[in-house]
Amino acid sequence: GGEWKAQAWAWRAGAVVPLRIFSTESGTLKAPFPFSPTLGLGWRGGPLKIDFALYAHAVMSMHKDRASPAADLSLSLDY
């Protein structure tokens, strides 16, 4: 992936490439897609940092038989 910073903001782009999905009940499973782009945005102000990422979730995509979007939001505090 890559990251571009502009003052307090950071834009991110990358990819999810599921190499192996394993289940204790089913064994190794075929990935639902070979490649999926990801997008992210981050902001930092003093000790506070907020990050957001949007991507296709490989395991949930297998359950729904289609690309299933997912998002992560994290809040960090440096002390």
Tab-separated table of C-alpha atoms in Angstrom:
chain	number	residue	atom	x	y	z
A	1	GLY	CA	0.000	0.000	0.000
A	2	GLY	CA	0.878	3.658	-0.065
A	3	GLU	CA	0.293	6.692	2.104
A	4	TRP	CA	0.127	10.373	1.187
A	5	LYS	CA	0.336	12.945	3.983
A	6	ALA	CA	-0.860	16.547	3.976
A	7	GLN	CA	-0.517	18.319	7.341
A	8	ALA	CA	-2.682	16.422	9.871
A	9	TRP	CA	-4.301	14.169	7.232
A	10	ALA	CA	-3.067	10.925	5.680
A	11	TRP	CA	-4.710	9.211	2.704
A	12	ARG	CA	-3.989	5.534	2.210
A	13	ALA	CA	-4.488	3.055	-0.628
A	14	GLY	CA	-3.547	-0.584	-0.717
A	15	ALA	CA	-4.845	-4.080	-1.370
A	16	VAL	CA	-6.080	-7.182	0.399
A	17	VAL	CA	-4.672	-10.341	-1.168
A	18	PRO	CA	-6.008	-13.397	0.711
A	19	LEU	CA	-3.234	-15.978	0.420
A	20	ARG	CA	-4.741	-18.702	2.594
A	21	ILE	CA	-8.012	-19.126	4.460
A	22	PHE	CA	-8.128	-22.056	6.869
A	23	SER	CA	-10.987	-23.472	8.942
A	24	THR	CA	-10.603	-26.166	11.601
A	25	GLU	CA	-13.817	-27.765	10.300
A	26	SER	CA	-13.345	-27.379	6.523
A	27	GLY	CA	-9.577	-27.178	6.152
A	28	THR	CA	-8.080	-24.853	3.542
A	29	LEU	CA	-10.711	-22.860	1.660
A	30	LYS	CA	-10.558	-21.088	-1.691
A	31	ALA	CA	-10.358	-17.316	-1.369
A	32	PRO	CA	-13.459	-15.518	-2.718
A	33	PHE	CA	-11.330	-13.039	-4.688
A	34	PRO	CA	-7.636	-12.846	-5.623
A	35	PHE	CA	-7.263	-9.099	-5.052
A	36	SER	CA	-9.310	-6.276	-3.532
A	37	PRO	CA	-8.369	-2.593	-3.292
A	38	THR	CA	-8.449	-0.828	0.081
A	39	LEU	CA	-8.896	2.835	0.956
A	40	GLY	CA	-8.069	4.604	4.193
A	41	LEU	CA	-8.013	8.007	5.824
A	42	GLY	CA	-6.208	9.116	8.948
A	43	TRP	CA	-6.072	12.267	11.033
A	44	ARG	CA	-3.613	13.201	13.782
A	45	GLY	CA	-3.985	16.099	16.205
A	46	GLY	CA	-1.521	16.189	19.097
A	47	PRO	CA	-1.721	12.886	20.995
A	48	LEU	CA	-5.005	11.888	19.308
A	49	LYS	CA	-5.092	9.783	16.134
A	50	ILE	CA	-8.145	8.559	14.191
A	51	ASP	CA	-7.890	6.037	11.349
A	52	PHE	CA	-10.564	4.686	9.000
A	53	ALA	CA	-10.187	1.861	6.472
A	54	LEU	CA	-12.618	0.465	3.889
A	55	TYR	CA	-11.995	-2.928	2.261
A	56	ALA	CA	-13.608	-6.206	1.147
A	57	HIS	CA	-13.552	-8.734	3.993
A	58	ALA	CA	-12.371	-12.099	2.630
A	59	VAL	CA	-14.049	-14.388	5.202
A	60	MET	CA	-17.385	-12.530	5.225
A	61	SER	CA	-17.328	-12.537	1.418
A	62	MET	CA	-17.150	-16.343	1.512
A	63	HIS	CA	-20.254	-16.508	3.739
A	64	LYS	CA	-22.274	-14.177	1.494
A	65	ASP	CA	-21.010	-15.525	-1.877
A	66	ARG	CA	-20.142	-11.983	-2.995
A	67	ALA	CA	-17.708	-9.239	-2.060
A	68	SER	CA	-18.682	-8.067	1.413
A	69	PRO	CA	-17.511	-4.554	2.312
A	70	ALA	CA	-16.061	-3.917	5.752
A	71	ALA	CA	-14.799	-0.854	7.570
A	72	ASP	CA	-12.511	-0.357	10.560
A	73	LEU	CA	-12.386	2.756	12.698
A	74	SER	CA	-9.704	3.174	15.332
A	75	LEU	CA	-8.975	5.874	17.878
A	76	SER	CA	-5.500	6.052	19.436
A	77	LEU	CA	-4.054	8.198	22.180
A	78	ASP	CA	-0.285	8.581	22.628
A	79	TYR	CA	0.785	9.188	26.217
